[in-house]
PDB file of C-alpha atoms and ligand atoms in Angstrom:
ATOM      1  CA  MET U   1       4.155  50.957 -12.098  1.00 55.00           C
ATOM      2  CA  ASN U   2       3.285  49.718 -15.532  1.00 68.00           C
ATOM      3  CA  LEU U   3       1.470  46.541 -16.369  1.00 65.00           C
ATOM      4  CA  ALA U   4       4.577  44.794 -17.702  1.00 74.00           C
ATOM      5  CA  PHE U   5       6.266  45.326 -14.321  1.00 66.00           C
ATOM      6  CA  TRP U   6       3.406  43.669 -12.444  1.00 62.00           C
ATOM      7  CA  LYS U   7       3.116  40.892 -15.032  1.00 64.00           C
ATOM      8  CA  LYS U   8       6.815  40.102 -14.567  1.00 68.00           C
ATOM      9  CA  LYS U   9       6.444  40.239 -10.817  1.00 63.00           C
ATOM     10  CA  GLU U  10       3.503  37.849 -10.977  1.00 62.00           C
ATOM     11  CA  HIS U  11       5.549  35.566 -13.185  1.00 65.00           C
ATOM     12  CA  THR U  12       8.609  35.532 -10.947  1.00 69.00           C
ATOM     13  CA  ALA U  13       6.365  35.078  -7.893  1.00 71.00           C
ATOM     14  CA  GLY U  14       5.737  31.514  -9.047  1.00 81.00           C
ATOM     15  CA  GLN U  15       9.257  30.812 -10.239  1.00 93.00           C
ATOM     16  CA  VAL U  16      10.713  27.755  -8.586  1.00 96.00           C
ATOM     17  CA  ASP U  17      14.360  26.825  -8.234  1.00 97.00           C
ATOM     18  CA  PHE U  18      14.027  23.071  -8.780  1.00 97.00           C
ATOM     19  CA  GLN U  19      17.562  22.537  -7.494  1.00 96.00           C
ATOM     20  CA  ARG U  20      16.493  23.824  -4.079  1.00 97.00           C
ATOM     21  CA  LEU U  21      13.225  22.034  -3.474  1.00 98.00           C
ATOM     22  CA  PRO U  22      12.160  21.222   0.049  1.00 98.00           C
ATOM     23  CA  ARG U  23      12.467  17.508   0.823  1.00 98.00           C
ATOM     24  CA  HIS U  24       9.044  17.310   2.392  1.00 98.00           C
ATOM     25  CA  ILE U  25       5.853  19.252   1.703  1.00 98.00           C
ATOM     26  CA  ALA U  26       2.699  18.878   3.801  1.00 99.00           C
ATOM     27  CA  VAL U  27      -0.743  19.906   2.561  1.00 99.00           C
ATOM     28  CA  ILE U  28      -4.057  20.282   4.390  1.00 99.00           C
ATOM     29  CA  LEU U  29      -6.571  19.232   1.742  1.00 98.00           C
ATOM     30  CA  ASP U  30      -9.226  21.797   2.629  1.00 98.00           C
ATOM     31  CA  GLY U  31     -12.106  23.403   0.747  1.00 98.00           C
ATOM     32  CA  ASN U  32     -13.718  20.368  -0.920  1.00 98.00           C
ATOM     33  CA  GLY U  33     -17.139  21.031   0.588  1.00 98.00           C
ATOM     34  CA  ARG U  34     -17.243  24.719  -0.384  1.00 98.00           C
ATOM     35  CA  TRP U  35     -15.997  23.909  -3.874  1.00 98.00           C
ATOM     36  CA  ALA U  36     -19.021  21.642  -4.367  1.00 98.00           C
ATOM     37  CA  GLN U  37     -21.507  23.963  -2.666  1.00 98.00           C
ATOM     38  CA  ARG U  38     -20.480  26.825  -4.949  1.00 98.00           C
ATOM     39  CA  ARG U  39     -21.438  24.633  -7.884  1.00 98.00           C
ATOM     40  CA  GLY U  40     -24.745  23.618  -6.352  1.00 98.00           C
ATOM     41  CA  LEU U  41     -23.411  20.086  -5.849  1.00 98.00           C
ATOM     42  CA  PRO U  42     -23.468  17.923  -2.712  1.00 96.00           C
ATOM     43  CA  ARG U  43     -20.356  18.303  -0.527  1.00 96.00           C
ATOM     44  CA  THR U  44     -19.385  14.747  -1.374  1.00 95.00           C
ATOM     45  CA  ALA U  45     -18.838  15.778  -5.028  1.00 97.00           C
ATOM     46  CA  GLY U  46     -16.120  18.057  -3.661  1.00 98.00           C
ATOM     47  CA  HIS U  47     -14.395  15.144  -1.947  1.00 97.00           C
ATOM     48  CA  LYS U  48     -14.447  13.250  -5.220  1.00 96.00           C
ATOM     49  CA  ALA U  49     -12.919  16.197  -7.081  1.00 98.00           C
ATOM     50  CA  GLY U  50     -10.397  16.625  -4.267  1.00 97.00           C
ATOM     51  CA  ALA U  51      -9.254  13.009  -4.647  1.00 96.00           C
ATOM     52  CA  GLU U  52      -8.602  13.636  -8.361  1.00 96.00           C
ATOM     53  CA  THR U  53      -6.563  16.732  -7.528  1.00 98.00           C
ATOM     54  CA  PHE U  54      -4.542  14.735  -5.034  1.00 97.00           C
ATOM     55  CA  ARG U  55      -3.740  12.111  -7.665  1.00 94.00           C
ATOM     56  CA  ALA U  56      -2.537  14.804 -10.088  1.00 95.00           C
ATOM     57  CA  ILE U  57      -0.456  16.689  -7.514  1.00 97.00           C
ATOM     58  CA  ALA U  58       1.108  13.480  -6.149  1.00 95.00           C
ATOM     59  CA  THR U  59       2.298  12.397  -9.598  1.00 93.00           C
ATOM     60  CA  TYR U  60       3.568  15.895 -10.282  1.00 96.00           C
ATOM     61  CA  CYS U  61       5.544  15.826  -7.021  1.00 97.00           C
ATOM     62  CA  ARG U  62       7.071  12.517  -8.134  1.00 95.00           C
ATOM     63  CA  ASP U  63       7.992  14.127 -11.487  1.00 95.00           C
ATOM     64  CA  ILE U  64       9.863  17.004  -9.868  1.00 96.00           C
ATOM     65  CA  GLY U  65      11.677  14.636  -7.518  1.00 95.00           C
ATOM     66  CA  LEU U  66      10.074  15.620  -4.220  1.00 97.00           C
ATOM     67  CA  GLU U  67      10.931  13.016  -1.570  1.00 97.00           C
ATOM     68  CA  TYR U  68       7.903  13.299   0.730  1.00 98.00           C
ATOM     69  CA  LEU U  69       4.385  14.653   0.347  1.00 98.00           C
ATOM     70  CA  THR U  70       2.133  14.380   3.392  1.00 98.00           C
ATOM     71  CA  VAL U  71      -1.546  15.216   3.044  1.00 98.00           C
ATOM     72  CA  TYR U  72      -4.287  15.625   5.620  1.00 98.00           C
ATOM     73  CA  ALA U  73      -7.297  13.785   4.256  1.00 98.00           C
ATOM     74  CA  PHE U  74      -9.415  12.936   7.319  1.00 98.00           C
ATOM     75  CA  SER U  75      -8.882  14.171  10.852  1.00 98.00           C
ATOM     76  CA  THR U  76      -9.751  12.620  14.216  1.00 98.00           C
ATOM     77  CA  GLU U  77     -12.323  15.441  14.429  1.00 98.00           C
ATOM     78  CA  ASN U  78     -13.918  14.792  11.029  1.00 98.00           C
ATOM     79  CA  TRP U  79     -16.015  11.937  12.494  1.00 98.00           C
ATOM     80  CA  LYS U  80     -18.279  14.733  13.782  1.00 98.00           C
ATOM     81  CA  ARG U  81     -19.564  15.302  10.255  1.00 97.00           C
ATOM     82  CA  PRO U  82     -22.944  14.014   9.045  1.00 96.00           C
ATOM     83  CA  LYS U  83     -22.966  10.229   8.791  1.00 97.00           C
ATOM     84  CA  ASP U  84     -23.538  10.170   5.021  1.00 95.00           C
ATOM     85  CA  GLU U  85     -20.596  12.516   4.388  1.00 96.00           C
ATOM     86  CA  VAL U  86     -18.284  10.310   6.476  1.00 97.00           C
ATOM     87  CA  GLU U  87     -19.605   7.210   4.706  1.00 97.00           C
ATOM     88  CA  THR U  88     -18.969   8.728   1.278  1.00 95.00           C
ATOM     89  CA  ILE U  89     -15.426   9.686   2.286  1.00 96.00           C
ATOM     90  CA  MET U  90     -14.810   6.064   3.334  1.00 98.00           C
ATOM     91  CA  VAL U  91     -16.251   4.775   0.039  1.00 97.00           C
ATOM     92  CA  LEU U  92     -13.973   7.176  -1.858  1.00 96.00           C
ATOM     93  CA  LEU U  93     -11.042   5.997   0.230  1.00 97.00           C
ATOM     94  CA  LYS U  94     -11.806   2.394  -0.670  1.00 98.00           C
ATOM     95  CA  ARG U  95     -12.004   3.283  -4.374  1.00 96.00           C
ATOM     96  CA  TYR U  96      -8.772   5.207  -4.079  1.00 96.00           C
ATOM     97  CA  LEU U  97      -7.000   2.286  -2.408  1.00 97.00           C
ATOM     98  CA  LEU U  98      -8.233  -0.236  -4.989  1.00 97.00           C
ATOM     99  CA  GLU U  99      -7.083   1.974  -7.833  1.00 96.00           C
ATOM    100  CA  ALA U 100      -3.764   2.687  -6.137  1.00 95.00           C
ATOM    101  CA  ILE U 101      -3.079  -1.026  -5.698  1.00 96.00           C
ATOM    102  CA  ASP U 102      -3.466  -1.373  -9.483  1.00 95.00           C
ATOM    103  CA  THR U 103      -1.482   1.684 -10.522  1.00 94.00           C
ATOM    104  CA  MET U 104       1.125   2.548  -7.902  1.00 93.00           C
ATOM    105  CA  GLU U 105       3.752   0.203  -9.289  1.00 93.00           C
ATOM    106  CA  ARG U 106       3.366   1.757 -12.756  1.00 93.00           C
ATOM    107  CA  ASP U 107       3.339   5.292 -11.282  1.00 91.00           C
ATOM    108  CA  ASN U 108       6.163   4.572  -8.831  1.00 92.00           C
ATOM    109  CA  VAL U 109       4.440   6.552  -6.088  1.00 93.00           C
ATOM    110  CA  ARG U 110       4.782   5.100  -2.603  1.00 95.00           C
ATOM    111  CA  LEU U 111       1.711   5.427  -0.406  1.00 96.00           C
ATOM    112  CA  ARG U 112       1.754   5.362   3.390  1.00 96.00           C
ATOM    113  CA  PHE U 113      -1.199   5.877   5.668  1.00 97.00           C
ATOM    114  CA  LEU U 114      -0.629   7.786   8.874  1.00 97.00           C
ATOM    115  CA  GLY U 115      -3.152   7.843  11.681  1.00 98.00           C
ATOM    116  CA  ASP U 116      -5.091   5.465  13.891  1.00 97.00           C
ATOM    117  CA  MET U 117      -6.243   2.812  11.435  1.00 97.00           C
ATOM    118  CA  GLN U 118      -8.118   0.863  14.148  1.00 97.00           C
ATOM    119  CA  ALA U 119     -11.214   2.988  13.540  1.00 96.00           C
ATOM    120  CA  LEU U 120     -11.357   1.946   9.878  1.00 97.00           C
ATOM    121  CA  SER U 121     -13.227  -1.114   8.657  1.00 97.00           C
ATOM    122  CA  GLN U 122     -11.287  -4.377   8.373  1.00 98.00           C
ATOM    123  CA  GLU U 123     -11.684  -4.162   4.597  1.00 98.00           C
ATOM    124  CA  LEU U 124     -10.026  -0.728   4.453  1.00 98.00           C
ATOM    125  CA  ARG U 125      -7.284  -1.840   6.842  1.00 98.00           C
ATOM    126  CA  ASP U 126      -6.490  -4.808   4.604  1.00 98.00           C
ATOM    127  CA  LEU U 127      -6.259  -2.525   1.556  1.00 98.00           C
ATOM    128  CA  VAL U 128      -3.977  -0.145   3.477  1.00 97.00           C
ATOM    129  CA  GLU U 129      -1.745  -3.130   4.312  1.00 97.00           C
ATOM    130  CA  GLN U 130      -1.605  -4.123   0.643  1.00 97.00           C
ATOM    131  CA  CYS U 131      -0.617  -0.577  -0.347  1.00 96.00           C
ATOM    132  CA  ASN U 132       2.109  -0.559   2.292  1.00 94.00           C
ATOM    133  CA  ALA U 133       3.478  -3.884   1.049  1.00 95.00           C
ATOM    134  CA  ILE U 134       3.641  -2.643  -2.568  1.00 96.00           C
ATOM    135  CA  SER U 135       5.221   0.625  -1.414  1.00 95.00           C
ATOM    136  CA  ASP U 136       8.065  -1.304   0.199  1.00 92.00           C
ATOM    137  CA  ARG U 137       9.191  -2.353  -3.276  1.00 93.00           C
ATOM    138  CA  LEU U 138       9.025   1.147  -4.829  1.00 94.00           C
ATOM    139  CA  THR U 139      11.409   4.073  -4.860  1.00 92.00           C
ATOM    140  CA  GLY U 140       9.363   7.128  -5.994  1.00 92.00           C
ATOM    141  CA  CYS U 141       7.982  10.035  -3.979  1.00 94.00           C
ATOM    142  CA  GLN U 142       6.554   8.894  -0.652  1.00 97.00           C
ATOM    143  CA  CYS U 143       2.980  10.137  -0.273  1.00 97.00           C
ATOM    144  CA  ASN U 144       1.721   9.974   3.268  1.00 98.00           C
ATOM    145  CA  ILE U 145      -2.058  10.130   3.488  1.00 97.00           C
ATOM    146  CA  CYS U 146      -3.225  11.083   6.959  1.00 98.00           C
ATOM    147  CA  ILE U 147      -6.481   9.341   7.809  1.00 98.00           C
ATOM    148  CA  ASN U 148      -8.090   9.458  11.240  1.00 98.00           C
ATOM    149  CA  TYR U 149      -5.060  11.551  12.046  1.00 98.00           C
ATOM    150  CA  GLY U 150      -4.742  14.082  14.849  1.00 98.00           C
ATOM    151  CA  GLY U 151      -1.508  15.763  15.928  1.00 98.00           C
ATOM    152  CA  ARG U 152      -2.401  15.484  19.607  1.00 98.00           C
ATOM    153  CA  ALA U 153      -3.502  11.860  19.201  1.00 98.00           C
ATOM    154  CA  GLU U 154      -0.198  11.102  17.473  1.00 98.00           C
ATOM    155  CA  ILE U 155       1.831  12.600  20.320  1.00 98.00           C
ATOM    156  CA  ALA U 156      -0.349  10.873  22.938  1.00 98.00           C
ATOM    157  CA  GLN U 157       0.005   7.444  21.298  1.00 98.00           C
ATOM    158  CA  GLY U 158       3.781   8.013  21.066  1.00 98.00           C
ATOM    159  CA  ALA U 159       3.951   8.875  24.769  1.00 98.00           C
ATOM    160  CA  ARG U 160       1.852   5.820  25.586  1.00 98.00           C
ATOM    161  CA  ARG U 161       4.068   3.492  23.577  1.00 98.00           C
ATOM    162  CA  PHE U 162       7.191   4.973  25.136  1.00 98.00           C
ATOM    163  CA  ALA U 163       5.680   4.426  28.598  1.00 98.00           C
ATOM    164  CA  GLU U 164       4.881   0.819  27.633  1.00 98.00           C
ATOM    165  CA  ASP U 165       8.494   0.293  26.545  1.00 98.00           C
ATOM    166  CA  CYS U 166       9.623   1.751  29.875  1.00 98.00           C
ATOM    167  CA  ALA U 167       7.338  -0.596  31.791  1.00 98.00           C
ATOM    168  CA  ALA U 168       8.680  -3.523  29.744  1.00 98.00           C
ATOM    169  CA  GLY U 169      12.246  -2.471  30.591  1.00 98.00           C
ATOM    170  CA  VAL U 170      13.180  -1.853  26.933  1.00 97.00           C
ATOM    171  CA  VAL U 171      13.987   1.826  27.587  1.00 98.00           C
ATOM    172  CA  LYS U 172      14.446   4.118  30.582  1.00 98.00           C
ATOM    173  CA  PRO U 173      12.744   7.507  31.156  1.00 98.00           C
ATOM    174  CA  ASP U 174      16.155   9.170  30.726  1.00 98.00           C
ATOM    175  CA  ASP U 175      16.344   7.771  27.186  1.00 98.00           C
ATOM    176  CA  LEU U 176      13.591  10.149  26.075  1.00 98.00           C
ATOM    177  CA  THR U 177      14.959  12.928  23.900  1.00 98.00           C
ATOM    178  CA  GLU U 178      13.455  14.740  20.920  1.00 98.00           C
ATOM    179  CA  GLU U 179      15.304  12.320  18.652  1.00 97.00           C
ATOM    180  CA  THR U 180      14.219   9.133  20.412  1.00 98.00           C
ATOM    181  CA  PHE U 181      10.639  10.356  20.791  1.00 98.00           C
ATOM    182  CA  GLU U 182      10.346  10.935  17.039  1.00 98.00           C
ATOM    183  CA  LYS U 183      10.695   7.189  16.567  1.00 98.00           C
ATOM    184  CA  TYR U 184       7.359   6.771  18.344  1.00 98.00           C
ATOM    185  CA  LEU U 185       5.499   9.109  15.995  1.00 98.00           C
ATOM    186  CA  TYR U 186       3.683   8.008  12.839  1.00 98.00           C
ATOM    187  CA  SER U 187       6.303   9.980  10.909  1.00 97.00           C
ATOM    188  CA  ALA U 188       9.241   7.940  12.290  1.00 98.00           C
ATOM    189  CA  GLY U 189      12.218   8.037   9.960  1.00 96.00           C
ATOM    190  CA  MET U 190      11.015  10.943   7.814  1.00 97.00           C
ATOM    191  CA  PRO U 191      12.389  14.482   7.768  1.00 98.00           C
ATOM    192  CA  SER U 192      10.026  17.173   9.085  1.00 98.00           C
ATOM    193  CA  PRO U 193       8.143  19.136   6.407  1.00 98.00           C
ATOM    194  CA  GLU U 194       9.882  22.369   5.504  1.00 98.00           C
ATOM    195  CA  LEU U 195       6.713  23.718   3.893  1.00 98.00           C
ATOM    196  CA  LEU U 196       3.083  23.393   4.975  1.00 98.00           C
ATOM    197  CA  ILE U 197       0.429  24.480   2.478  1.00 99.00           C
ATOM    198  CA  ARG U 198      -3.189  25.115   3.448  1.00 98.00           C
ATOM    199  CA  PRO U 199      -5.601  25.854   0.618  1.00 98.00           C
ATOM    200  CA  GLY U 200      -9.229  26.701   1.382  1.00 98.00           C
ATOM    201  CA  GLY U 201      -8.719  30.097   3.027  1.00 98.00           C
ATOM    202  CA  GLU U 202      -8.442  29.064   6.687  1.00 98.00           C
ATOM    203  CA  GLN U 203      -5.274  29.979   8.531  1.00 98.00           C
ATOM    204  CA  ARG U 204      -4.958  27.313  11.179  1.00 98.00           C
ATOM    205  CA  LEU U 205      -3.379  23.900  11.694  1.00 98.00           C
ATOM    206  CA  SER U 206      -6.574  22.050  12.655  1.00 98.00           C
ATOM    207  CA  ASN U 207      -4.496  19.543  14.650  1.00 98.00           C
ATOM    208  CA  PHE U 208      -2.143  18.619  11.790  1.00 98.00           C
ATOM    209  CA  LEU U 209       1.516  17.621  12.354  1.00 98.00           C
ATOM    210  CA  LEU U 210       1.844  19.596  15.585  1.00 98.00           C
ATOM    211  CA  TRP U 211       5.232  18.127  16.417  1.00 98.00           C
ATOM    212  CA  GLN U 212       6.648  18.015  12.874  1.00 98.00           C
ATOM    213  CA  CYS U 213       5.695  21.585  11.898  1.00 98.00           C
ATOM    214  CA  ALA U 214       7.670  23.214  14.712  1.00 98.00           C
ATOM    215  CA  TYR U 215       9.820  25.003  12.112  1.00 98.00           C
ATOM    216  CA  ALA U 216       7.770  24.574   8.920  1.00 98.00           C
ATOM    217  CA  GLU U 217       7.118  27.570   6.701  1.00 98.00           C
ATOM    218  CA  PHE U 218       3.363  28.109   6.316  1.00 98.00           C
ATOM    219  CA  TYR U 219       1.708  29.034   3.037  1.00 98.00           C
ATOM    220  CA  PHE U 220      -2.001  29.845   2.981  1.00 98.00           C
ATOM    221  CA  THR U 221      -4.098  30.339  -0.128  1.00 98.00           C
ATOM    222  CA  ASP U 222      -7.808  30.969  -0.751  1.00 98.00           C
ATOM    223  CA  VAL U 223      -7.788  28.518  -3.660  1.00 98.00           C
ATOM    224  CA  LEU U 224     -10.030  25.583  -2.752  1.00 98.00           C
ATOM    225  CA  TRP U 225      -8.287  22.203  -2.798  1.00 98.00           C
ATOM    226  CA  PRO U 226     -10.118  20.765  -5.874  1.00 98.00           C
ATOM    227  CA  ASP U 227      -8.919  23.844  -7.846  1.00 98.00           C
ATOM    228  CA  PHE U 228      -5.327  23.483  -6.621  1.00 98.00           C
ATOM    229  CA  SER U 229      -2.915  23.158  -9.540  1.00 98.00           C
ATOM    230  CA  LYS U 230       0.764  22.731 -10.201  1.00 97.00           C
ATOM    231  CA  GLU U 231       0.973  26.517 -10.751  1.00 97.00           C
ATOM    232  CA  GLU U 232      -0.405  26.985  -7.256  1.00 98.00           C
ATOM    233  CA  LEU U 233       2.169  24.502  -5.944  1.00 98.00           C
ATOM    234  CA  HIS U 234       4.880  26.481  -7.736  1.00 97.00           C
ATOM    235  CA  ARG U 235       3.667  29.674  -6.045  1.00 97.00           C
ATOM    236  CA  ALA U 236       3.867  27.989  -2.650  1.00 98.00           C
ATOM    237  CA  ILE U 237       7.358  26.580  -3.255  1.00 98.00           C
ATOM    238  CA  ALA U 238       8.583  29.885  -4.673  1.00 98.00           C
ATOM    239  CA  ALA U 239       7.238  31.703  -1.585  1.00 98.00           C
ATOM    240  CA  TYR U 240       9.023  29.152   0.619  1.00 98.00           C
ATOM    241  CA  GLN U 241      12.264  29.712  -1.294  1.00 98.00           C
ATOM    242  CA  ARG U 242      12.081  33.453  -0.612  1.00 97.00           C
ATOM    243  CA  ARG U 243      11.743  32.967   3.156  1.00 97.00           C
ATOM    244  CA  ASN U 244      14.592  33.590   5.535  1.00 96.00           C
ATOM    245  CA  ARG U 245      14.666  30.537   7.785  1.00 97.00           C
ATOM    246  CA  ARG U 246      16.531  31.408  10.965  1.00 97.00           C
ATOM    247  CA  PHE U 247      15.620  28.549  13.344  1.00 97.00           C
ATOM    248  CA  GLY U 248      16.054  30.916  16.253  1.00 96.00           C
ATOM    249  CA  GLY U 249      19.447  32.139  15.047  1.00 97.00           C
ATOM    250  CA  VAL U 250      20.258  35.411  13.365  1.00 94.00           C
ATOM    251  CA  GLY U 251      20.207  34.262   9.747  1.00 76.00           C
TER     252      GLY U 251
HETATM  253  C1  IPE P   1     -11.511  18.902   3.387  1.00 72.06           C
HETATM  254  O1  IPE P   1     -12.528  19.631   2.811  1.00 72.06           O
HETATM  255  C2  IPE P   1     -11.744  17.416   3.351  1.00 72.06           C
HETATM  256  C3  IPE P   1     -12.031  16.821   4.664  1.00 72.06           C
HETATM  257  C4  IPE P   1     -11.930  17.422   5.800  1.00 72.06           C
HETATM  258  C5  IPE P   1     -12.458  15.447   4.671  1.00 72.06           C
HETATM  259  P1  IPE P   1     -13.759  20.100   3.653  1.00 72.06           P
HETATM  260  O2  IPE P   1     -14.815  19.056   3.587  1.00 72.06           O
HETATM  261  O3  IPE P   1     -13.357  20.509   5.022  1.00 72.06           O
HETATM  262  O4  IPE P   1     -14.222  21.365   2.819  1.00 72.06           O
HETATM  263  P2  IPE P   1     -14.798  22.713   3.413  1.00 72.06           P
HETATM  264  O5  IPE P   1     -13.764  23.264   4.322  1.00 72.06           O
HETATM  265  O6  IPE P   1     -16.066  22.369   4.123  1.00 72.06           O
HETATM  266  O7  IPE P   1     -15.017  23.551   2.208  1.00 72.06           O
HETATM  267  C1  IPE P   2      -8.807  19.918   8.323  1.00 72.06           C
HETATM  268  O1  IPE P   2      -9.885  20.487   7.670  1.00 72.06           O
HETATM  269  C2  IPE P   2      -8.842  18.435   8.165  1.00 72.06           C
HETATM  270  C3  IPE P   2      -8.633  17.947   6.814  1.00 72.06           C
HETATM  271  C4  IPE P   2      -8.460  18.673   5.745  1.00 72.06           C
HETATM  272  C5  IPE P   2      -8.588  16.533   6.700  1.00 72.06           C
HETATM  273  P1  IPE P   2     -11.240  20.801   8.435  1.00 72.06           P
HETATM  274  O2  IPE P   2     -12.146  21.419   7.421  1.00 72.06           O
HETATM  275  O3  IPE P   2     -11.738  19.611   9.142  1.00 72.06           O
HETATM  276  O4  IPE P   2     -10.757  21.862   9.519  1.00 72.06           O
HETATM  277  P2  IPE P   2     -11.536  23.008  10.281  1.00 72.06           P
HETATM  278  O5  IPE P   2     -12.800  22.418  10.805  1.00 72.06           O
HETATM  279  O6  IPE P   2     -11.811  24.076   9.267  1.00 72.06           O
HETATM  280  O7  IPE P   2     -10.586  23.473  11.331  1.00 72.06           O
HETATM  281 MG1   MG P   3     -12.751  22.299   5.809  1.00 72.06          MG
END
């Protein structure tokens, strides 16, 4: 095959039909640490760069009219990391929240924080509350940032809250269906992601959206999250649009 053929193929590989976008894209923000290490920088520099990339991708998703973007920023397992790395991530989160409170109205990007916020400092929790309150007034793309999030923890807390409602006589065990249970998840009221993107080269879920990704299309790329670009997003969406989604049927 000649070069022009492959060039065209490469071009069409990233061609997106913007009329057929998924409603909800989920992204595991992975590869920050390696991005920094490859540049001889501390891992925390990678988290800083990763936060910038998130800002750019979130506004781009708003521009193309995506309804929901859910990103995995800090897992229930990430507390295992060295204390100074965790502390820096929390400092970056605080900076991010403060900046978001100033700019989200102008940018019309709604921010929601999914996960167990109890483990965060009171200061961070207050900022999260402020972001939520501003988001209530906005209409743009909803960006869910998963912090101290774990898929198993999410399902367990949902089961616990359902059991509490049963004990209080609000619901009965027979009321539990897939639809009613979803109301007990952090993602209550949102459609499930059709597309899950994992940059950073690993091909696993790492405890992300276990319930919601039951029928998501997975897209893995070696690109490290801080290097992720809108072209890379296009490639992922274009790949998704070429998939044959059967949902157990025959297509
Ligand atoms: C993802 O990047 C960000 C968090 C988990 C907080 P990593 O820090 O996992 O980066 P790598 O995988 O070590 O490169
Ligand atoms: C998943 O990345 C969690 C986030 C990106 C927040 P990790 O880097 O923690 O996952 P593993 O350790 O490679 O599975
Ligand atoms: Mg990682």
